[in-house]
PDB file of C-alpha atoms and ligand atoms in Angstrom:
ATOM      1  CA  UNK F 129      63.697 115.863 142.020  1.00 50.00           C
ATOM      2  CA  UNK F 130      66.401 118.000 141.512  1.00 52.00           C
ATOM      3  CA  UNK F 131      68.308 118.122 144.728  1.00 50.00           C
ATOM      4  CA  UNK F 132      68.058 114.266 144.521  1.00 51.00           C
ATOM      5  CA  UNK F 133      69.231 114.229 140.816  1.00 49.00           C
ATOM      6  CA  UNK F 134      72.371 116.511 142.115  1.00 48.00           C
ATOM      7  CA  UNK F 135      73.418 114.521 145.129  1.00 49.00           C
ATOM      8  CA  UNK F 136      73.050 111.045 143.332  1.00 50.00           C
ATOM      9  CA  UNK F 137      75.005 112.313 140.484  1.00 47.00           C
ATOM     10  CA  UNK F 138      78.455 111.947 141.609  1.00 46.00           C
ATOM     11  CA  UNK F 139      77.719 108.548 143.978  1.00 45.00           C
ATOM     12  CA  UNK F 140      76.749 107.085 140.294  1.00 44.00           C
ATOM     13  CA  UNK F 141      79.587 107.793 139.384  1.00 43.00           C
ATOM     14  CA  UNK F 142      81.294 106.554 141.904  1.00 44.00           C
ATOM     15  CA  UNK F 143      79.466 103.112 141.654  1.00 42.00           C
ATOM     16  CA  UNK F 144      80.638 102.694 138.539  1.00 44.00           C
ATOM     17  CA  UNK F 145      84.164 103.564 138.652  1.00 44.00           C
ATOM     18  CA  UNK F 146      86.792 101.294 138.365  1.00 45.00           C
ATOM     19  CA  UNK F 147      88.116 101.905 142.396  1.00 44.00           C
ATOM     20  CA  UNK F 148      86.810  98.927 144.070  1.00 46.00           C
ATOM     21  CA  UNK F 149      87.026  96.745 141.557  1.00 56.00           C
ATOM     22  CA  UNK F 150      84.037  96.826 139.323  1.00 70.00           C
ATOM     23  CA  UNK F 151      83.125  93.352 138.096  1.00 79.00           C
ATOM     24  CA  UNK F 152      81.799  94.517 134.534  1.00 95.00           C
ATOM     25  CA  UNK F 153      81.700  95.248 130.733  1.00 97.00           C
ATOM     26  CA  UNK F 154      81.139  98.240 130.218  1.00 97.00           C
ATOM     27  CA  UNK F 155      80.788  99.813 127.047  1.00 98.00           C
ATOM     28  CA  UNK F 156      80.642 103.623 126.238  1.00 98.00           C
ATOM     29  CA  UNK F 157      79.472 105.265 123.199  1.00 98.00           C
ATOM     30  CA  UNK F 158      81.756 102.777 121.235  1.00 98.00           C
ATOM     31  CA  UNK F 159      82.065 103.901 117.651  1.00 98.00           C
ATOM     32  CA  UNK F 160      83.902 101.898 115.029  1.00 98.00           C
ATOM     33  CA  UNK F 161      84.096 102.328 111.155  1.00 98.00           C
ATOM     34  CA  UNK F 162      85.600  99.699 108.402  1.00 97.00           C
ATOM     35  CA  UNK F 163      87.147 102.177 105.748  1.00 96.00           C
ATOM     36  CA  UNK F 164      84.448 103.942 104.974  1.00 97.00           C
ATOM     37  CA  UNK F 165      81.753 102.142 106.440  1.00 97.00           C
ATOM     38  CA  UNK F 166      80.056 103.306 109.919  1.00 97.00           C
ATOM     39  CA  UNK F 167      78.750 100.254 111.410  1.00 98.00           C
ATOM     40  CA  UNK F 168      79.142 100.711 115.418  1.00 98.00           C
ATOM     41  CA  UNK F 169      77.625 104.597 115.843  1.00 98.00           C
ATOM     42  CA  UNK F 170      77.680 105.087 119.532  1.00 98.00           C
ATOM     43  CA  UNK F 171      76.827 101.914 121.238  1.00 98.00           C
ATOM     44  CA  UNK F 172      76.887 101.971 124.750  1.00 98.00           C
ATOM     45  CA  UNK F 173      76.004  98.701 127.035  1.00 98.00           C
ATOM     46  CA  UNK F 174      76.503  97.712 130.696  1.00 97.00           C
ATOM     47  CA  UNK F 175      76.426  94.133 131.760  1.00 97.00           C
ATOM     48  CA  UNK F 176      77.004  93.480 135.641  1.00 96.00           C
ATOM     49  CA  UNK F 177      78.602  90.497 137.015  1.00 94.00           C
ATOM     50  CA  UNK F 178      75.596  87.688 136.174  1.00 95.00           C
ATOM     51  CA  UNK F 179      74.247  88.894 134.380  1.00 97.00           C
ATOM     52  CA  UNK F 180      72.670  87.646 130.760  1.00 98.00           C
ATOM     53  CA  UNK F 181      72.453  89.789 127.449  1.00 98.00           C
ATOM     54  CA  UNK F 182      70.938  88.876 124.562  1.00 98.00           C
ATOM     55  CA  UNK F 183      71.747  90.751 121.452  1.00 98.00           C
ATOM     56  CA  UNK F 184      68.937  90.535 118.265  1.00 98.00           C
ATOM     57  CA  UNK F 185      69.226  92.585 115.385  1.00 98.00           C
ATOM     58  CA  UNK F 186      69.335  91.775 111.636  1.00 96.00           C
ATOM     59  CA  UNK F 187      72.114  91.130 109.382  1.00 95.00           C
ATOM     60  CA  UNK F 188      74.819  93.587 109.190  1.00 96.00           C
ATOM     61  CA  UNK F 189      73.622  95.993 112.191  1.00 96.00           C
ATOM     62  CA  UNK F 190      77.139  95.709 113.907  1.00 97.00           C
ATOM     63  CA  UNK F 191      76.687  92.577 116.435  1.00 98.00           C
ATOM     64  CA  UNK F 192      79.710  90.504 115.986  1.00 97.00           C
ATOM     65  CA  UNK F 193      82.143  93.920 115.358  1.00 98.00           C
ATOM     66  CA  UNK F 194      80.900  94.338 119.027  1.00 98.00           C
ATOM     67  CA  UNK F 195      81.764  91.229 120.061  1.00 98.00           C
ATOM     68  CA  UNK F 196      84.873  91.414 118.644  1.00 96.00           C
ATOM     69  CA  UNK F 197      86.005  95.006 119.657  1.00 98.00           C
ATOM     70  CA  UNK F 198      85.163  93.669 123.458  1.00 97.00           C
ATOM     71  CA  UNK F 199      87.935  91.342 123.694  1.00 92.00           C
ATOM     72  CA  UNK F 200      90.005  92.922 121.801  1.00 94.00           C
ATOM     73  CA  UNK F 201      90.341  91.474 118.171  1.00 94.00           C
ATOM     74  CA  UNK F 202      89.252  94.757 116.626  1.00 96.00           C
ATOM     75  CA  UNK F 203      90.472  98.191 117.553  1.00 97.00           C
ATOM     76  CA  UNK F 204      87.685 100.646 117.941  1.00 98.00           C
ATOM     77  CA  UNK F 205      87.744 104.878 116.707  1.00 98.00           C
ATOM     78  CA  UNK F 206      86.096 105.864 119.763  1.00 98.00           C
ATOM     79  CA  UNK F 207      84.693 105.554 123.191  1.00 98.00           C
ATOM     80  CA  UNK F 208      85.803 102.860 125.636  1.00 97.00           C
ATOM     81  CA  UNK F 209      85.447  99.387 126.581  1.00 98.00           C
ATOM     82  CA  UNK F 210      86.176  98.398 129.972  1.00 97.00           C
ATOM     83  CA  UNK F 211      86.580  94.614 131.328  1.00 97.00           C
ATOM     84  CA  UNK F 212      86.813  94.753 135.425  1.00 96.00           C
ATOM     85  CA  UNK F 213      87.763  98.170 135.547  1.00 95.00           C
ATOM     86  CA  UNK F 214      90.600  97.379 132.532  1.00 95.00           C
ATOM     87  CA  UNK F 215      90.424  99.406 129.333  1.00 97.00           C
ATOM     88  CA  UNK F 216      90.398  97.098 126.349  1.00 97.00           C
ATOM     89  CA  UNK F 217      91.916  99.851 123.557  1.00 97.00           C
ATOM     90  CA  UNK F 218      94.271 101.500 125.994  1.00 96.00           C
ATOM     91  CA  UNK F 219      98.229 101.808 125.147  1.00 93.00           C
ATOM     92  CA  UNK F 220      99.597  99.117 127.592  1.00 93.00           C
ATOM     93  CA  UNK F 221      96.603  96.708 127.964  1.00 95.00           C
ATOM     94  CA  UNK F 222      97.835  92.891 127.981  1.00 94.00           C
ATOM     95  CA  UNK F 223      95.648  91.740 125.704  1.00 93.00           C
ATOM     96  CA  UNK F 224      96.425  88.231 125.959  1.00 91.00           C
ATOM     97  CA  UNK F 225      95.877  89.085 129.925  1.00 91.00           C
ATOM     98  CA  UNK F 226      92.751  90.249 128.985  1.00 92.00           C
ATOM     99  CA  UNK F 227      91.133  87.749 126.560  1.00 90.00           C
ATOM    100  CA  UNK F 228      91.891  84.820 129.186  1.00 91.00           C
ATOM    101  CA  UNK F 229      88.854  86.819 130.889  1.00 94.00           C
ATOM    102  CA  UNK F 230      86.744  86.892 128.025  1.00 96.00           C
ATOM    103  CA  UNK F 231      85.822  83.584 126.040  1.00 95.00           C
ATOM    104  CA  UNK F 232      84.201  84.087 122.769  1.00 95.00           C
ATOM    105  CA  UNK F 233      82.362  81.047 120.453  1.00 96.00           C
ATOM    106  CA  UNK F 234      81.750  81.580 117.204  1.00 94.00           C
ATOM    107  CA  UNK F 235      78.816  80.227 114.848  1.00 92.00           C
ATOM    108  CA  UNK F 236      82.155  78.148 113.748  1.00 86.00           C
ATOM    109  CA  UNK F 237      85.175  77.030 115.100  1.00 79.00           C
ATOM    110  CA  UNK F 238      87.466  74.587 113.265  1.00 82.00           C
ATOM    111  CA  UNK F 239      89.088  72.333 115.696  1.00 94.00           C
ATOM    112  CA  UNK F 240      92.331  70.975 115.193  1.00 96.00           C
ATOM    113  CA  UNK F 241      91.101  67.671 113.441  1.00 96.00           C
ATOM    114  CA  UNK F 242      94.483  65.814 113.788  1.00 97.00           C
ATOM    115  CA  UNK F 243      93.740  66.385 117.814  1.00 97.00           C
ATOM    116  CA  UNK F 244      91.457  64.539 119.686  1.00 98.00           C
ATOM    117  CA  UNK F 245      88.497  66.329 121.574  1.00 98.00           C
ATOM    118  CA  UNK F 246      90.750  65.982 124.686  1.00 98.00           C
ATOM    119  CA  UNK F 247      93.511  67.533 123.152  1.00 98.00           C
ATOM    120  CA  UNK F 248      91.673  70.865 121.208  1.00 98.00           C
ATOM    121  CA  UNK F 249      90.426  71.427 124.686  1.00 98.00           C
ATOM    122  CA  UNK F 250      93.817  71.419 126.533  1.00 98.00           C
ATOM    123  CA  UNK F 251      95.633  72.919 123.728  1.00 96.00           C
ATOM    124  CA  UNK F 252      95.132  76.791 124.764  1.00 94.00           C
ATOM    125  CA  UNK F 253      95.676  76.428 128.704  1.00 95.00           C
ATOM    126  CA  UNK F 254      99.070  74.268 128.187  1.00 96.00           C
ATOM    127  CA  UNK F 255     100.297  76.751 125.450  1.00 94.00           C
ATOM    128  CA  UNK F 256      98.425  80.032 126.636  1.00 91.00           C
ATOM    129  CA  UNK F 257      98.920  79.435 130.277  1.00 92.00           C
ATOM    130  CA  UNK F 258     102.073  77.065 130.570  1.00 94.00           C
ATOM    131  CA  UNK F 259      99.606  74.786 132.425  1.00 96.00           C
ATOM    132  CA  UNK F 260     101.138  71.018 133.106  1.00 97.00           C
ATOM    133  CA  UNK F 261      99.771  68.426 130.766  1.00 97.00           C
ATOM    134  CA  UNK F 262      98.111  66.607 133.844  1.00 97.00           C
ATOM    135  CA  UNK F 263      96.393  70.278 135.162  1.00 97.00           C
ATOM    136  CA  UNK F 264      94.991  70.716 131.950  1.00 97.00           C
ATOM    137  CA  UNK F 265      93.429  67.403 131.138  1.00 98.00           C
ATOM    138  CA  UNK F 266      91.840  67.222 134.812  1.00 98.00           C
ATOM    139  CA  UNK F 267      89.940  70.603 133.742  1.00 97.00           C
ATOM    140  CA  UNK F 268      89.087  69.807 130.211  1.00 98.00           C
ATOM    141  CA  UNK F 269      87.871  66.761 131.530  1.00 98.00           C
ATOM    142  CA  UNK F 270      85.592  68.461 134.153  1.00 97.00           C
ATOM    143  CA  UNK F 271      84.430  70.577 131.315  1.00 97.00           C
ATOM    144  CA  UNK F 272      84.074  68.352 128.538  1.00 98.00           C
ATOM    145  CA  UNK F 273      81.434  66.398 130.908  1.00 97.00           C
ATOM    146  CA  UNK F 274      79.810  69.735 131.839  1.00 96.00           C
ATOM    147  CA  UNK F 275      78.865  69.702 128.257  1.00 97.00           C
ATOM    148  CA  UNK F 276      77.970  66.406 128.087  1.00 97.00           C
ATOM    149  CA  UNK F 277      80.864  65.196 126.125  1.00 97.00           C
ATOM    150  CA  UNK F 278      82.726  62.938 128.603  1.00 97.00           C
ATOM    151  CA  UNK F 279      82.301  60.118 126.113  1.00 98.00           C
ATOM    152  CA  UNK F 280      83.814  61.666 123.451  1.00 98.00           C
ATOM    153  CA  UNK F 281      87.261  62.779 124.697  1.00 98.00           C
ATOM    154  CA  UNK F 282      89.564  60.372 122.472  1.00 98.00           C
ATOM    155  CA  UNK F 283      87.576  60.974 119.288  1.00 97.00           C
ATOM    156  CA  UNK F 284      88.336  63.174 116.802  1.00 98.00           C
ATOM    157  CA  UNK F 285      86.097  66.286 116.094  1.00 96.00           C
ATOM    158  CA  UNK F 286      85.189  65.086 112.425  1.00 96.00           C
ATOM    159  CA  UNK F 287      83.430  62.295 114.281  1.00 96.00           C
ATOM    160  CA  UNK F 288      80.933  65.208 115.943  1.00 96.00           C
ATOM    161  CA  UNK F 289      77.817  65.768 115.139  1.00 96.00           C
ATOM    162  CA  UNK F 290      77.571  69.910 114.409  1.00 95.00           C
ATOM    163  CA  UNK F 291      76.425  70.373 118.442  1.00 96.00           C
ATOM    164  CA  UNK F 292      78.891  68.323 119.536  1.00 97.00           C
ATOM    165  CA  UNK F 293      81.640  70.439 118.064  1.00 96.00           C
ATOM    166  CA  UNK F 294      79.682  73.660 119.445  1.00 96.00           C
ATOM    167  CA  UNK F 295      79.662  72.236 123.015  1.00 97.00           C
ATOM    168  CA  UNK F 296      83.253  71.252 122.624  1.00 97.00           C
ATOM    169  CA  UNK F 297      84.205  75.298 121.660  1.00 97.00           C
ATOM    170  CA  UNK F 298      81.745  76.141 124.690  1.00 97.00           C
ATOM    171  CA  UNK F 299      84.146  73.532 126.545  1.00 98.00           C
ATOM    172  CA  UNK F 300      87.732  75.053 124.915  1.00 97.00           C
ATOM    173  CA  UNK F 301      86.757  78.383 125.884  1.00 97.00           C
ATOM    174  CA  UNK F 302      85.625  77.233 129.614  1.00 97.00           C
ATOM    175  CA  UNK F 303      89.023  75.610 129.992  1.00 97.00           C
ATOM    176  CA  UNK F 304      90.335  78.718 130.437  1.00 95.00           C
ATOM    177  CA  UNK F 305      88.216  79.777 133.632  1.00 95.00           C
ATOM    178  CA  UNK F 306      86.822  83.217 131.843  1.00 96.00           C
ATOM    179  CA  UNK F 307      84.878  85.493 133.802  1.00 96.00           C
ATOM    180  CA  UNK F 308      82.661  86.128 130.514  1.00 97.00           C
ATOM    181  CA  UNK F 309      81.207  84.455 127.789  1.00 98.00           C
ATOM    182  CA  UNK F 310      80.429  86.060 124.305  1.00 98.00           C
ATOM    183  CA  UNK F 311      78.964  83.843 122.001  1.00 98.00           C
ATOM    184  CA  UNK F 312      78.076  84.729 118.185  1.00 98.00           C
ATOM    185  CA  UNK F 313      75.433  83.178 117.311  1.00 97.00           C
ATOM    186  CA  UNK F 314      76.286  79.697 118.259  1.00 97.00           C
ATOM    187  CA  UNK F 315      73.496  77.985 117.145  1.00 96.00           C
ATOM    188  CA  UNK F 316      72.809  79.396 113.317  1.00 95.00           C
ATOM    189  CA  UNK F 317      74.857  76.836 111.238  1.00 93.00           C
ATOM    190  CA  UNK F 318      73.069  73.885 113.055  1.00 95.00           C
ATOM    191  CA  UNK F 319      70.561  71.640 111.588  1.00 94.00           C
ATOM    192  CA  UNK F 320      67.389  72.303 113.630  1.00 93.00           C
ATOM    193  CA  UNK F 321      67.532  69.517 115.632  1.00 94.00           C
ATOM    194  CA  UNK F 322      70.634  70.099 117.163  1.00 95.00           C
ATOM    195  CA  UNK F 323      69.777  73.576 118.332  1.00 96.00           C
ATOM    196  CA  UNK F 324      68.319  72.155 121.772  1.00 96.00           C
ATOM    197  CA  UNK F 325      71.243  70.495 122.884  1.00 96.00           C
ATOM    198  CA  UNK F 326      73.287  73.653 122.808  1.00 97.00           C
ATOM    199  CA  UNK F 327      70.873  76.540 123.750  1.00 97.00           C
ATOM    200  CA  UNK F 328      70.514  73.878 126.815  1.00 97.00           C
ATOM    201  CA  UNK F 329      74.449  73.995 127.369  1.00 97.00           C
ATOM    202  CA  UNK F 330      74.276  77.932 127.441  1.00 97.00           C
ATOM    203  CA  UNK F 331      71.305  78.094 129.904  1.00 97.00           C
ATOM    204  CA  UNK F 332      73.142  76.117 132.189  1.00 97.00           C
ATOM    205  CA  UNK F 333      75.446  78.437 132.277  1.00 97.00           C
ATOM    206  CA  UNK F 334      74.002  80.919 132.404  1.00 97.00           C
ATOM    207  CA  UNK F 335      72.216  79.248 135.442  1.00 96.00           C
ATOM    208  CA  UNK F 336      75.338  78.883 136.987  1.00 96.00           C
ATOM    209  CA  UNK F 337      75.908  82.443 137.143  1.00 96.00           C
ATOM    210  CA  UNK F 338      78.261  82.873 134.203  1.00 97.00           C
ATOM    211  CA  UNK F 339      78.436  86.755 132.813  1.00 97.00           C
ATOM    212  CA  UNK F 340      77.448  86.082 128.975  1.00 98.00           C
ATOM    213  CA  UNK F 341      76.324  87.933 126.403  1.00 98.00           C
ATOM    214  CA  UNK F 342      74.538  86.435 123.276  1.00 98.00           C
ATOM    215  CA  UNK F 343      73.942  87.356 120.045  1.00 98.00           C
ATOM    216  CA  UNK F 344      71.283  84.953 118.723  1.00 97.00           C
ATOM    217  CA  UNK F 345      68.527  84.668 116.101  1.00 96.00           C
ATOM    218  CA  UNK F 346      66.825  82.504 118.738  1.00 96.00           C
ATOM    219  CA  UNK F 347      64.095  84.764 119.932  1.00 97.00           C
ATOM    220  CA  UNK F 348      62.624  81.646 122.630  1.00 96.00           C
ATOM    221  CA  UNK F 349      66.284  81.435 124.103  1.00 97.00           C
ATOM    222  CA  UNK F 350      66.273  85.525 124.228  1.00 97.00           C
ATOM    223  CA  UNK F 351      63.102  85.410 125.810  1.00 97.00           C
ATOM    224  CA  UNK F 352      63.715  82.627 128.416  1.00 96.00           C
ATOM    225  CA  UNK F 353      67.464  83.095 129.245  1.00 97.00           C
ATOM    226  CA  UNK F 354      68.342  86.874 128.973  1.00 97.00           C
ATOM    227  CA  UNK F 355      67.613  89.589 131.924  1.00 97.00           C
ATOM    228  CA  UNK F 356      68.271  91.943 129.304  1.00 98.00           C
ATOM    229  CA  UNK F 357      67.343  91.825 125.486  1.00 98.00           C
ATOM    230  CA  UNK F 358      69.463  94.651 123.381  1.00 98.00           C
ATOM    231  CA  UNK F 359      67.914  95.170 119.652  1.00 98.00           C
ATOM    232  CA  UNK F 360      70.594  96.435 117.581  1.00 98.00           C
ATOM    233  CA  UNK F 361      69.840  98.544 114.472  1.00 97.00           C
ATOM    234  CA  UNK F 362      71.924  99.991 112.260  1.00 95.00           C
ATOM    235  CA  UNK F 363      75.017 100.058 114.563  1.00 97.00           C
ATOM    236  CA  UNK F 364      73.666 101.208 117.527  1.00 97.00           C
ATOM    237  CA  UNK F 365      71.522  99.714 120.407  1.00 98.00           C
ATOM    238  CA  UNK F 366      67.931 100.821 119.634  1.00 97.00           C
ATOM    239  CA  UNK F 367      66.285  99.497 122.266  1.00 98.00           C
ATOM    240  CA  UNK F 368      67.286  97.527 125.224  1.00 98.00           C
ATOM    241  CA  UNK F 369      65.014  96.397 127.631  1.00 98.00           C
ATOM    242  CA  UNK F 370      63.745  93.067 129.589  1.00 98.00           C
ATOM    243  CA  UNK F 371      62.545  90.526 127.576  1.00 98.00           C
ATOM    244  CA  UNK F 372      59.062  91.145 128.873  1.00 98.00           C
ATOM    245  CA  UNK F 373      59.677  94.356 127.431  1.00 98.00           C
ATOM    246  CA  UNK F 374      60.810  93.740 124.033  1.00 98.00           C
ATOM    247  CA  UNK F 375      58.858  90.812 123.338  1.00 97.00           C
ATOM    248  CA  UNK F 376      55.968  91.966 125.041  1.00 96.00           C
ATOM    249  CA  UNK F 377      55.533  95.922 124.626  1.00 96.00           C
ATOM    250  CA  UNK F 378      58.575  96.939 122.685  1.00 97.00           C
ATOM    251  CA  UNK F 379      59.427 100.472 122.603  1.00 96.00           C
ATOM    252  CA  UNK F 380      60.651 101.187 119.069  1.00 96.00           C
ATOM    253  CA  UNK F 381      58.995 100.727 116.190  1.00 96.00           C
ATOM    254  CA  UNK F 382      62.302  99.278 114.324  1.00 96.00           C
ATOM    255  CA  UNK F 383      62.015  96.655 117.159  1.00 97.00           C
ATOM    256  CA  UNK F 384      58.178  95.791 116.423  1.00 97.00           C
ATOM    257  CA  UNK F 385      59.375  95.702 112.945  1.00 96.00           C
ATOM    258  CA  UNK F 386      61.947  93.279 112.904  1.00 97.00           C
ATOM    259  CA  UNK F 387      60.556  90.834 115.184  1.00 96.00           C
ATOM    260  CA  UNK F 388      57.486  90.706 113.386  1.00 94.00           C
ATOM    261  CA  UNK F 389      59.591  89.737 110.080  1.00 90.00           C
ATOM    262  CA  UNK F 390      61.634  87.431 112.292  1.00 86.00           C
ATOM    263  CA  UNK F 391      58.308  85.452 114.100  1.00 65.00           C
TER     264      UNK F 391
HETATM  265  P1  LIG U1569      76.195  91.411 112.195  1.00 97.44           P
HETATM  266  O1  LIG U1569      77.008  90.511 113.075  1.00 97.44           O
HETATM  267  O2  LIG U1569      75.191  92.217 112.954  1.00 97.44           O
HETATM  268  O3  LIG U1569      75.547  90.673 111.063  1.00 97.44           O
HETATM  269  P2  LIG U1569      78.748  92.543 111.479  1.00 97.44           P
HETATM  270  O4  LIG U1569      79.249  93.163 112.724  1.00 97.44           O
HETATM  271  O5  LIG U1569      79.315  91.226 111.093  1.00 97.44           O
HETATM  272  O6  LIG U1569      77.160  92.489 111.529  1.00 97.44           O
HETATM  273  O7  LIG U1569      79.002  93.511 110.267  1.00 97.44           O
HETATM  274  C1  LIG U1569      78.559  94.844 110.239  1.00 97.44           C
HETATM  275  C2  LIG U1569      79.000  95.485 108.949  1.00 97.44           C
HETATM  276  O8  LIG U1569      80.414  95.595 108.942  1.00 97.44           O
HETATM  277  C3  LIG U1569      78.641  94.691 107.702  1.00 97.44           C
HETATM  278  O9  LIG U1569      78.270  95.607 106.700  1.00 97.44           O
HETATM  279  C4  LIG U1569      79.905  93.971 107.362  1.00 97.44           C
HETATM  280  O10 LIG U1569      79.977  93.726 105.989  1.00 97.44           O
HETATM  281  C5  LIG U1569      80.961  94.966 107.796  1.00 97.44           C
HETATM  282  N1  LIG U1569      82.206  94.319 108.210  1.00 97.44           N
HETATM  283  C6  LIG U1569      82.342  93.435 109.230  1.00 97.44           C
HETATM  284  N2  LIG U1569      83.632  93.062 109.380  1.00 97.44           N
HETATM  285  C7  LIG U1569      84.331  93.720 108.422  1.00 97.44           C
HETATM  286  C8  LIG U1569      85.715  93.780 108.065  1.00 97.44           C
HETATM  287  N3  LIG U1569      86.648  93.070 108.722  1.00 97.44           N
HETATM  288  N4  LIG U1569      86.058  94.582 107.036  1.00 97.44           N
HETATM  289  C9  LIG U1569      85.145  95.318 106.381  1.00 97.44           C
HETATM  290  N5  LIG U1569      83.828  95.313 106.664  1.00 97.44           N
HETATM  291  C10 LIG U1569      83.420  94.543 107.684  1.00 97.44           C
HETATM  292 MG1  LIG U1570      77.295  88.458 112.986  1.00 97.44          MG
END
């Protein structure tokens, strides 16, 4: 046991060094504070080229300031994020480089309503990457019908229905070929109904081999979609495991605790 722990320490290492060209987030004992408020404590998380990550936790544990401090839109105090081998925080990063890589939906996104679907959706890769109008349309085109929108592409978002305007974010941020997906809890200011239609658009995805990783509150789509399940509690990870694991024999007792509140 330990000659084999000593000789596979450095290959590890080696795996998972940026030479190569790693194909990865990786997160490592990321710690961020708001004034004086703790609320990432050492959160460390690895998620390999397609693979799925589903992120539960309650209120306030630190799930979006993850999502947030991975591409970029927050600094972070300590640690390191890495995207492909690329740290996020370090002096010289392109960011903008950088977040063309990462797509992130919100719970919300308010859509240019004077623009037509077709237009929000070209807007960032004519602007962001100097694309030519025709370019651009032919791939928000191809996207907008991957979310089952192709109907919709002269109308203007207030004409949406709530999932509607959640595919067409899925559909902006696709526009801009990302290697990764991060999506905040997509689903939580929909009426019930029109959860389906979007949980559907993600496990497509997601089926399709796209890197993602989702916070949700939808413990079925967790369960169903996700190789790995990552309960956050009180900014760190306090269990992360397959979903057999967490929603089957979960480790923790926070874990057992919050999803018998959340059932
Ligand atoms: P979650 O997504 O898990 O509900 P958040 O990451 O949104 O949690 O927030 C974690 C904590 O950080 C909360 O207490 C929240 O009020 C606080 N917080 C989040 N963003 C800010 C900010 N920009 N400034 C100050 N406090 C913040
Ligand atoms: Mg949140």
């Amino acid at each position: 046991g330990a000659i084999y722990f000593l000789l596979s320490f450095p290959i590890a290492r080696l795996a998972v060094s940026n030479e190569g060209g790693a194909r990865m987030i990786e997160i490592e004992n990321v710690r961020k504070s708001f004034g004086p408020l703790e609320v990432l404590k050492g959160v460390s998380l690895t998620v390999n080229k397609g693979e799925v990550v589903s992120i539960i936790g309650g209120s306030g544990s630190g799930k979006s300031t993850l999502l947030t401090c991975i591409n970029g839109l927050e600094p972070i105090d300590a640690g390191r994020i890495l995207i492909d081998g690329t740290e996020v925080h370090a002096r010289g990063t392109d960011l903008n480089k950088l977040r063309r890589k990462v797509g992130i939906v919100f719970q919300q996104w308010n859509a240019f309503p004077h623009l037509t679907v077709l237009e929000n959706v070209t807007l960032a890769p004519r602007k962001v990457l100097g694309m030519p109008k025709a370019q651009a349309e032919e791939i928000a085109v191809r996207q907008l019908t991957h979310v089952g929108l192709a109907d919709k592409l002269k109308v203007y978002p207030g004409r949406l229905s709530g999932g509607q305007q959640q595919r067409m974010a899925i559909a902006r941020a696709l526009a801009m070929s990302p290697s990764y997906m991060l999506f905040d809890e997509v689903t939580s200011a929909l009426d019930p109904q029109l959860v389906g239609e979007v949980l559907d658009t993600l496990k497509m995805l997601a089926e399709e081999g796209m890197t993602m990783i989702c916070v949700t509150h939808e413990m079925g789509f967790a369960r169903d979609v996700s190789k790995r399940v990552a309960f956050f509690h009180q900014g760190v990870i306090a269990e992360i495991g397959p979903p057999e694991q967490i929603f089957g024999a979960p480790q923790s007792a926070e874990t057992r605790k919050f999803l018998s509140n959340v059932r």
